[in-house]
Amino acid sequence: MAEQGSVLRGDPRLDKLRWSRRLSLTSRILFVNVLPLVLLGGGVLYLDSYRKQLLDERFKLALVEAQITAEALAGATVQRQEALLIQIGKEQRLRLRVYGPDGNLESDSFALAPPSFDLPEPAEVDQREFALRMDRWFDRIVGAPALPDYIEPEEDMASAWPELVRAREESLTQIVLRDAPDGTHVINAAAPVGLDGDTLLLTRNPVDITESVRSARTSVALIVLLFLAVSTMLSFFLAQTIVRPLRELVQAAVRVRQGRDRAVEVPRLPDRRDEIGMLARAISDMTGALRHRIDAVESFAADVAHEIKNPLASLRSATESLSKVEDPTLRAQLLDIAVHDVRRIDRLVTEISDASRIDAELSRAEFERVDLDKLVANIVASREERGENEGRKVTVLKSDGPFAVMGVGMRLERVIENLLDNAISFSPSDGLIEVSLTRRNGSVDLAVLDSGPGIPEEKREKVFHRFHSDRPEEEDFGNHSGLGLAIGRTIAEAHDGSLHAEARPDGAPGACMVLTLPAAR
């Protein structure tokens, strides 16, 4: 597990997360779905502004036309007024009406000549017409105020037109905008004519504005519909590219959770370079790590059961025989066996407890700077004082330092203690044990060389397996649990280091255990 954690820290897939933002699914989905709304909103706002600008221009034009026409009509004879009404109405496509001081209609350009424009009656307009519905829809979106309807009065008098009433009262030109039944606009401008009390009503139907705006709206609507269609298809495509692999991952995760199929493969999606692919590979790696951990736990449990079963069987046999044996010497031997087995079980339980805790403890521990030179010197001196070297001579050799590493001092001390215990158990009573410290290529090597029989090359990896114990014949059986080197390797790997066995570099008999750790910066 420590090795896997080290691999994850250097996993290139994690580095891709820093530059894969441009391939982010989130950005692509947002772009595809927001773009039509942005176009719609921008188009609608632009068209409404465009319509207002055109109407403002026509308002100004109608105001000027009403004032100029009123000045031209002032003081003219009836025949001259009618000629002017016909001429101006035809050239400017206007309807001009003159009302007398009493409010009655005196002249109408549409009655004097053919009308220059035609407004349909409300009953003649199909209310289901697409253009009208679109106008109302756009007006609701932009929040345009509702305009009064343009309706010709049954009795055409000045009092029927509010703008005429205000023009008479205020002696100023008045202008009003209304909606025609066909959805177009109607501009009415009322202006006083001379000083005799006559008033002029100018009516303009700017159909070109409505047609221009409708044409632009249609173009915008078609573009938006096109983008919505493309957006919908792309959204479905993206949904498929997201939902399908996620469903596969969910199904695989469910099968893994249920444990019904140990051979189930979590799809890694190697062709996906986005977050979905990264998620698939992360789940696959996590599943593999969990399986490795479960297999390791099961194997560890089986090894523990096997190792504890032997001393328990011996202890059971000794205790059962005690009640049947009367010979004091034989009873003493059985008691010695029972005590030895109890100690052996206690040693096994202690070592097993340590082995099971190390991974979890080191994953939460904070590494500190540890000087291996001082640590080794303290350990060797302490063991010498306690007599734990059992007469073997331990010497420390070192090259140019420094020998500082980052780690947990107590756990590194445990590794060195285990290596020295192993070297002492295999060395003769007058043997020499060497501890060497060297620094090379950004790492620190700690080697423990014993003077024992050495380890055959084909067995150098097996000595790090749990409960592996190939002890000297003269050593008491059961004094070692077979977990020391396995625990040492676990601690080394948790420090991003390694622990391995090799032949002595000087060619002399004996084994060489090498602990390699990254040097502190």
Coordinates of N, CA and C in Angstrom, one line a residue, residues 68-223:
I68 N -45.4 71.4 -40.6 CA -45.3 72.0 -42.0 C -46.6 72.0 -42.7
T69 N -47.3 70.9 -42.7 CA -48.6 70.8 -43.4 C -49.6 71.8 -42.8
A70 N -49.6 71.9 -41.4 CA -50.5 72.9 -40.8 C -50.2 74.3 -41.2
E71 N -48.9 74.7 -41.3 CA -48.6 76.0 -41.8 C -48.9 76.3 -43.2
A72 N -48.8 75.2 -44.0 CA -49.2 75.3 -45.5 C -50.7 75.5 -45.6
L73 N -51.5 74.9 -44.8 CA -52.9 74.9 -44.9 C -53.5 76.2 -44.3
A74 N -52.7 76.9 -43.4 CA -53.2 78.1 -42.8 C -53.4 79.2 -43.8
G75 N -54.6 79.8 -43.8 CA -54.9 80.9 -44.7 C -55.2 80.5 -46.1
A76 N -55.1 79.2 -46.5 CA -55.4 78.8 -47.9 C -56.9 78.6 -48.1
T77 N -57.3 78.8 -49.3 CA -58.7 78.6 -49.7 C -59.0 77.1 -49.5
V78 N -60.3 76.8 -49.5 CA -60.8 75.4 -49.4 C -60.2 74.6 -50.6
Q79 N -60.2 75.2 -51.8 CA -59.7 74.4 -53.0 C -58.2 74.2 -52.8
R80 N -57.5 75.2 -52.4 CA -56.1 75.0 -52.2 C -55.8 74.0 -51.1
Q81 N -56.6 74.0 -50.0 CA -56.3 73.0 -48.9 C -56.6 71.6 -49.4
E82 N -57.6 71.4 -50.2 CA -57.9 70.1 -50.7 C -56.8 69.6 -51.6
A83 N -56.3 70.5 -52.5 CA -55.2 70.2 -53.4 C -53.9 69.8 -52.6
L84 N -53.7 70.5 -51.5 CA -52.5 70.2 -50.7 C -52.7 68.9 -50.0
L85 N -53.9 68.6 -49.5 CA -54.1 67.4 -48.8 C -53.9 66.2 -49.8
I86 N -54.4 66.3 -51.0 CA -54.2 65.2 -52.0 C -52.7 65.0 -52.3
Q87 N -52.0 66.1 -52.6 CA -50.7 66.1 -53.0 C -49.8 65.5 -51.9
I88 N -49.9 66.1 -50.7 CA -49.0 65.6 -49.6 C -49.3 64.2 -49.2
G89 N -50.6 63.9 -49.1 CA -51.0 62.5 -48.7 C -50.5 61.5 -49.7
K90 N -50.6 61.8 -51.0 CA -50.1 60.8 -52.0 C -48.6 60.7 -52.0
E91 N -47.9 61.8 -51.9 CA -46.4 61.7 -51.9 C -45.8 61.1 -50.6
Q92 N -46.4 61.4 -49.5 CA -45.8 61.0 -48.2 C -46.5 59.8 -47.7
R93 N -47.5 59.2 -48.4 CA -48.3 58.1 -48.0 C -48.9 58.4 -46.6
L94 N -49.7 59.5 -46.5 CA -50.3 59.9 -45.3 C -51.8 60.0 -45.5
R95 N -52.5 60.0 -44.4 CA -53.9 60.4 -44.4 C -54.0 61.7 -43.6
L96 N -54.6 62.7 -44.3 CA -54.7 64.0 -43.7 C -56.1 64.4 -43.6
R97 N -56.5 64.8 -42.4 CA -57.9 65.3 -42.1 C -57.8 66.6 -41.4
V98 N -58.8 67.5 -41.8 CA -58.9 68.8 -41.3 C -60.3 68.9 -40.6
Y99 N -60.2 69.4 -39.3 CA -61.5 69.5 -38.5 C -61.7 71.0 -38.3
G100 N -63.0 71.4 -38.4 CA -63.3 72.8 -38.2 C -63.4 73.2 -36.7
P101 N -63.6 74.5 -36.5 CA -63.7 75.0 -35.1 C -64.7 74.2 -34.3
D102 N -65.8 73.8 -34.9 CA -66.9 73.1 -34.2 C -66.5 71.6 -34.0
G103 N -65.4 71.1 -34.5 CA -65.0 69.7 -34.3 C -65.4 68.8 -35.4
N104 N -66.2 69.3 -36.4 CA -66.6 68.5 -37.5 C -65.5 68.3 -38.5
L105 N -65.6 67.1 -39.2 CA -64.6 66.8 -40.2 C -64.9 67.7 -41.5
E106 N -64.0 68.4 -42.0 CA -64.2 69.3 -43.1 C -63.5 68.7 -44.4
S107 N -62.3 68.1 -44.2 CA -61.6 67.6 -45.4 C -60.9 66.3 -45.0
D108 N -60.9 65.3 -46.0 CA -60.2 64.1 -45.7 C -59.5 63.6 -47.0
S109 N -58.2 63.5 -46.9 CA -57.4 63.1 -48.2 C -57.8 61.8 -48.7
F110 N -58.3 60.9 -47.9 CA -58.8 59.6 -48.4 C -60.1 59.7 -49.1
A111 N -60.9 60.7 -48.8 CA -62.2 61.0 -49.5 C -62.0 61.7 -50.8
L112 N -60.9 62.5 -50.8 CA -60.6 63.3 -52.0 C -59.9 62.5 -53.1
A113 N -59.1 61.5 -52.6 CA -58.3 60.7 -53.6 C -58.2 59.3 -53.1
P114 N -57.8 58.4 -53.9 CA -57.6 57.0 -53.4 C -56.7 56.9 -52.2
P115 N -57.0 56.1 -51.2 CA -56.1 55.9 -50.0 C -54.7 55.5 -50.4
S116 N -53.8 56.1 -49.7 CA -52.4 55.7 -49.9 C -52.0 54.4 -49.1
F117 N -52.8 54.1 -48.2 CA -52.5 52.8 -47.4 C -53.9 52.3 -46.9
D118 N -53.9 51.0 -46.6 CA -55.2 50.4 -46.2 C -55.0 49.7 -44.9
L119 N -55.8 50.0 -43.9 CA -55.8 49.3 -42.6 C -57.0 48.3 -42.6
P120 N -56.7 47.0 -42.3 CA -57.8 46.1 -42.3 C -58.6 46.3 -41.0
E121 N -59.9 45.9 -41.1 CA -60.7 45.9 -39.9 C -60.4 44.8 -39.0
P122 N -60.6 44.9 -37.7 CA -60.2 43.9 -36.7 C -60.8 42.5 -37.1
A123 N -62.0 42.5 -37.6 CA -62.7 41.2 -37.9 C -62.0 40.5 -39.1
E124 N -61.3 41.3 -39.9 CA -60.6 40.7 -41.1 C -59.3 40.1 -40.8
V125 N -58.7 40.3 -39.6 CA -57.4 39.8 -39.3 C -57.5 38.5 -38.6
D126 N -56.8 37.5 -39.1 CA -56.7 36.2 -38.4 C -55.9 36.2 -37.2
Q127 N -56.5 36.1 -36.0 CA -55.8 36.2 -34.8 C -54.7 35.1 -34.6
R128 N -54.8 34.1 -35.3 CA -53.9 33.0 -35.2 C -52.7 33.1 -36.1
E129 N -52.6 34.3 -36.8 CA -51.5 34.5 -37.7 C -50.1 34.5 -37.0
F130 N -49.2 33.8 -37.6 CA -47.9 33.6 -37.0 C -47.2 34.9 -36.6
A131 N -47.2 35.9 -37.5 CA -46.6 37.2 -37.3 C -47.1 37.9 -36.0
L132 N -48.4 37.8 -35.9 CA -49.0 38.5 -34.7 C -48.6 37.8 -33.4
R133 N -48.6 36.5 -33.4 CA -48.2 35.7 -32.3 C -46.7 36.0 -31.9
M134 N -45.9 36.1 -33.0 CA -44.5 36.3 -32.7 C -44.3 37.7 -32.1
D135 N -45.1 38.7 -32.7 CA -45.0 40.1 -32.1 C -45.3 40.1 -30.7
R136 N -46.4 39.4 -30.3 CA -46.8 39.4 -28.9 C -45.7 38.7 -28.0
W137 N -45.2 37.6 -28.6 CA -44.2 36.9 -27.8 C -42.9 37.7 -27.5
F138 N -42.4 38.4 -28.6 CA -41.3 39.3 -28.4 C -41.6 40.4 -27.5
D139 N -42.7 41.0 -27.6 CA -43.1 42.1 -26.7 C -43.1 41.7 -25.3
R140 N -43.6 40.5 -25.0 CA -43.6 40.0 -23.6 C -42.2 39.8 -23.1
I141 N -41.3 39.3 -24.0 CA -39.9 39.0 -23.6 C -39.2 40.3 -23.2
V142 N -39.4 41.4 -24.0 CA -38.7 42.6 -23.7 C -39.4 43.5 -22.8
G143 N -40.6 43.1 -22.4 CA -41.4 43.9 -21.5 C -42.0 45.2 -22.1
A144 N -42.3 45.2 -23.4 CA -42.8 46.4 -24.1 C -44.2 46.7 -23.6
P145 N -44.4 48.0 -23.3 CA -45.8 48.4 -22.8 C -46.8 48.2 -23.9
A146 N -48.0 47.8 -23.5 CA -49.1 47.6 -24.5 C -49.6 48.9 -25.0
L147 N -49.8 48.9 -26.3 CA -50.3 50.2 -27.0 C -51.8 50.1 -27.2
P148 N -52.4 51.3 -27.2 CA -53.9 51.3 -27.5 C -54.2 50.9 -28.9
D149 N -55.3 50.3 -29.2 CA -55.7 49.9 -30.5 C -56.1 51.1 -31.4
Y150 N -55.8 51.0 -32.6 CA -56.2 52.0 -33.5 C -57.6 51.6 -34.1
I151 N -58.6 52.4 -33.7 CA -60.0 52.1 -34.2 C -60.6 53.4 -34.8
E152 N -61.0 53.3 -36.0 CA -61.7 54.5 -36.6 C -63.0 54.7 -35.9
P153 N -63.3 55.9 -35.4 CA -64.6 56.2 -34.7 C -65.8 56.1 -35.7
E154 N -67.0 55.7 -35.2 CA -68.2 55.6 -36.0 C -68.5 57.0 -36.6
E155 N -68.4 58.0 -35.7 CA -68.7 59.4 -36.2 C -67.3 60.1 -36.0
D156 N -66.8 60.4 -37.2 CA -65.4 61.0 -37.2 C -65.5 62.5 -36.9
M157 N -65.2 62.8 -35.6 CA -65.2 64.2 -35.1 C -64.0 64.4 -34.3
A158 N -63.6 65.6 -34.1 CA -62.4 66.0 -33.3 C -62.4 65.4 -31.9
S159 N -63.6 65.4 -31.3 CA -63.7 64.9 -29.9 C -63.4 63.4 -29.8
A160 N -63.4 62.7 -30.9 CA -63.1 61.2 -30.8 C -61.6 60.9 -30.8
W161 N -60.8 61.9 -31.0 CA -59.4 61.7 -31.0 C -58.8 62.5 -29.8
P162 N -58.3 61.9 -28.8 CA -57.7 62.6 -27.6 C -56.6 63.5 -28.0
E163 N -55.8 63.2 -29.0 CA -54.7 64.0 -29.4 C -55.2 65.3 -30.0
L164 N -56.3 65.3 -30.7 CA -56.9 66.5 -31.3 C -57.4 67.4 -30.2
V165 N -58.0 66.8 -29.2 CA -58.6 67.6 -28.1 C -57.4 68.3 -27.4
R166 N -56.3 67.6 -27.1 CA -55.2 68.3 -26.4 C -54.5 69.3 -27.3
A167 N -54.5 69.1 -28.6 CA -53.9 70.1 -29.5 C -54.7 71.3 -29.6
R168 N -56.1 71.2 -29.5 CA -56.9 72.4 -29.5 C -56.7 73.1 -28.2
E169 N -56.6 72.4 -27.1 CA -56.6 73.0 -25.7 C -55.2 73.7 -25.5
E170 N -54.1 73.0 -25.9 CA -52.8 73.5 -25.6 C -52.2 74.3 -26.8
S171 N -52.8 74.2 -28.0 CA -52.3 74.9 -29.2 C -50.9 74.4 -29.5
L172 N -50.6 73.1 -29.2 CA -49.3 72.5 -29.5 C -49.6 71.2 -30.3
T173 N -48.6 70.8 -31.0 CA -48.7 69.6 -31.8 C -48.6 68.4 -30.9
Q174 N -49.5 67.4 -31.0 CA -49.6 66.2 -30.2 C -49.3 65.0 -31.1
I175 N -48.7 64.0 -30.5 CA -48.4 62.8 -31.3 C -48.7 61.5 -30.5
V176 N -49.3 60.5 -31.1 CA -49.7 59.3 -30.4 C -49.4 58.1 -31.2
L177 N -49.0 57.0 -30.6 CA -48.7 55.7 -31.3 C -49.7 54.7 -30.9
R178 N -50.3 54.0 -31.9 CA -51.3 53.0 -31.6 C -51.0 51.7 -32.5
D179 N -51.7 50.6 -32.1 CA -51.5 49.4 -32.9 C -52.7 49.2 -33.8
A180 N -52.3 48.9 -35.1 CA -53.4 48.6 -36.0 C -53.8 47.1 -35.9
P181 N -54.9 46.7 -36.4 CA -55.4 45.3 -36.2 C -54.4 44.3 -36.8
D182 N -53.7 44.6 -37.8 CA -52.8 43.7 -38.4 C -51.4 43.6 -37.7
G183 N -51.2 44.3 -36.6 CA -50.0 44.3 -35.8 C -49.0 45.4 -36.2
T184 N -49.3 46.2 -37.2 CA -48.5 47.3 -37.6 C -48.8 48.5 -36.7
H185 N -47.9 49.5 -36.8 CA -48.1 50.7 -35.9 C -48.8 51.8 -36.7
V186 N -49.5 52.6 -36.0 CA -50.2 53.8 -36.6 C -49.7 55.0 -35.7
I187 N -49.2 56.1 -36.5 CA -48.8 57.3 -35.8 C -49.8 58.4 -36.1
N188 N -50.4 59.0 -35.1 CA -51.3 60.1 -35.3 C -50.6 61.3 -34.7
A189 N -50.6 62.4 -35.6 CA -50.0 63.7 -35.1 C -51.1 64.8 -35.3
A190 N -51.4 65.5 -34.3 CA -52.5 66.5 -34.3 C -51.8 67.9 -34.2
A191 N -52.2 68.9 -35.0 CA -51.6 70.2 -35.0 C -52.6 71.2 -35.3
P192 N -52.6 72.4 -34.6 CA -53.5 73.5 -34.9 C -53.2 74.1 -36.2
V193 N -54.2 74.5 -36.9 CA -54.0 75.1 -38.3 C -54.5 76.6 -38.1
G194 N -53.5 77.5 -38.2 CA -53.8 78.9 -38.2 C -54.4 79.3 -36.9
L195 N -55.2 80.4 -37.0 CA -55.8 81.0 -35.8 C -57.3 80.9 -35.8
D196 N -57.8 80.2 -36.8 CA -59.3 80.1 -36.9 C -59.9 79.0 -36.1
G197 N -59.1 78.1 -35.5 CA -59.6 77.0 -34.7 C -59.6 75.7 -35.4
D198 N -59.1 75.7 -36.7 CA -59.1 74.4 -37.4 C -57.9 73.6 -36.8
T199 N -58.0 72.3 -36.9 CA -56.9 71.4 -36.5 C -56.7 70.3 -37.6
L200 N -55.5 69.9 -37.7 CA -55.0 68.9 -38.7 C -54.7 67.6 -37.9
L201 N -55.2 66.5 -38.5 CA -54.8 65.1 -38.0 C -54.1 64.4 -39.1
L202 N -52.8 64.1 -38.8 CA -52.0 63.4 -39.7 C -51.8 61.9 -39.3
T203 N -52.1 61.0 -40.1 CA -52.1 59.6 -39.8 C -51.1 58.9 -40.7
R204 N -50.1 58.2 -40.1 CA -49.1 57.5 -40.9 C -49.1 56.0 -40.4
N205 N -49.0 55.1 -41.4 CA -48.9 53.7 -41.1 C -47.5 53.2 -41.6
P206 N -46.5 53.2 -40.7 CA -45.1 52.8 -41.1 C -45.0 51.3 -41.2
V207 N -45.5 50.8 -42.3 CA -45.5 49.3 -42.5 C -44.1 48.8 -42.6
D208 N -43.2 49.7 -43.2 CA -41.9 49.2 -43.5 C -41.1 48.9 -42.2
I209 N -41.4 49.6 -41.1 CA -40.8 49.4 -39.8 C -41.2 48.0 -39.3
T210 N -42.5 47.7 -39.3 CA -43.0 46.4 -38.8 C -42.4 45.3 -39.7
E211 N -42.4 45.5 -41.0 CA -41.9 44.4 -41.9 C -40.4 44.2 -41.7
S212 N -39.7 45.3 -41.5 CA -38.2 45.1 -41.3 C -37.9 44.4 -40.0
V213 N -38.7 44.8 -38.9 CA -38.5 44.2 -37.6 C -38.9 42.7 -37.7
R214 N -40.1 42.5 -38.3 CA -40.5 41.1 -38.4 C -39.5 40.2 -39.2
S215 N -39.0 40.8 -40.3 CA -38.0 40.0 -41.0 C -36.8 39.7 -40.2
A216 N -36.3 40.7 -39.4 CA -35.1 40.4 -38.6 C -35.5 39.4 -37.5
R217 N -36.7 39.6 -36.9 CA -37.1 38.6 -35.9 C -37.2 37.2 -36.4
T218 N -37.7 37.1 -37.6 CA -37.8 35.8 -38.2 C -36.4 35.2 -38.4
S219 N -35.4 36.0 -38.9 CA -34.1 35.5 -39.0 C -33.5 35.1 -37.7
V220 N -33.7 35.9 -36.7 CA -33.2 35.6 -35.3 C -33.8 34.3 -34.8
A221 N -35.2 34.2 -35.0 CA -35.9 33.0 -34.6 C -35.3 31.8 -35.3
L222 N -35.1 31.8 -36.6 CA -34.6 30.7 -37.3 C -33.2 30.3 -36.8
I223 N -32.4 31.3 -36.6 CA -31.0 31.1 -36.1 C -31.1 30.4 -34.7

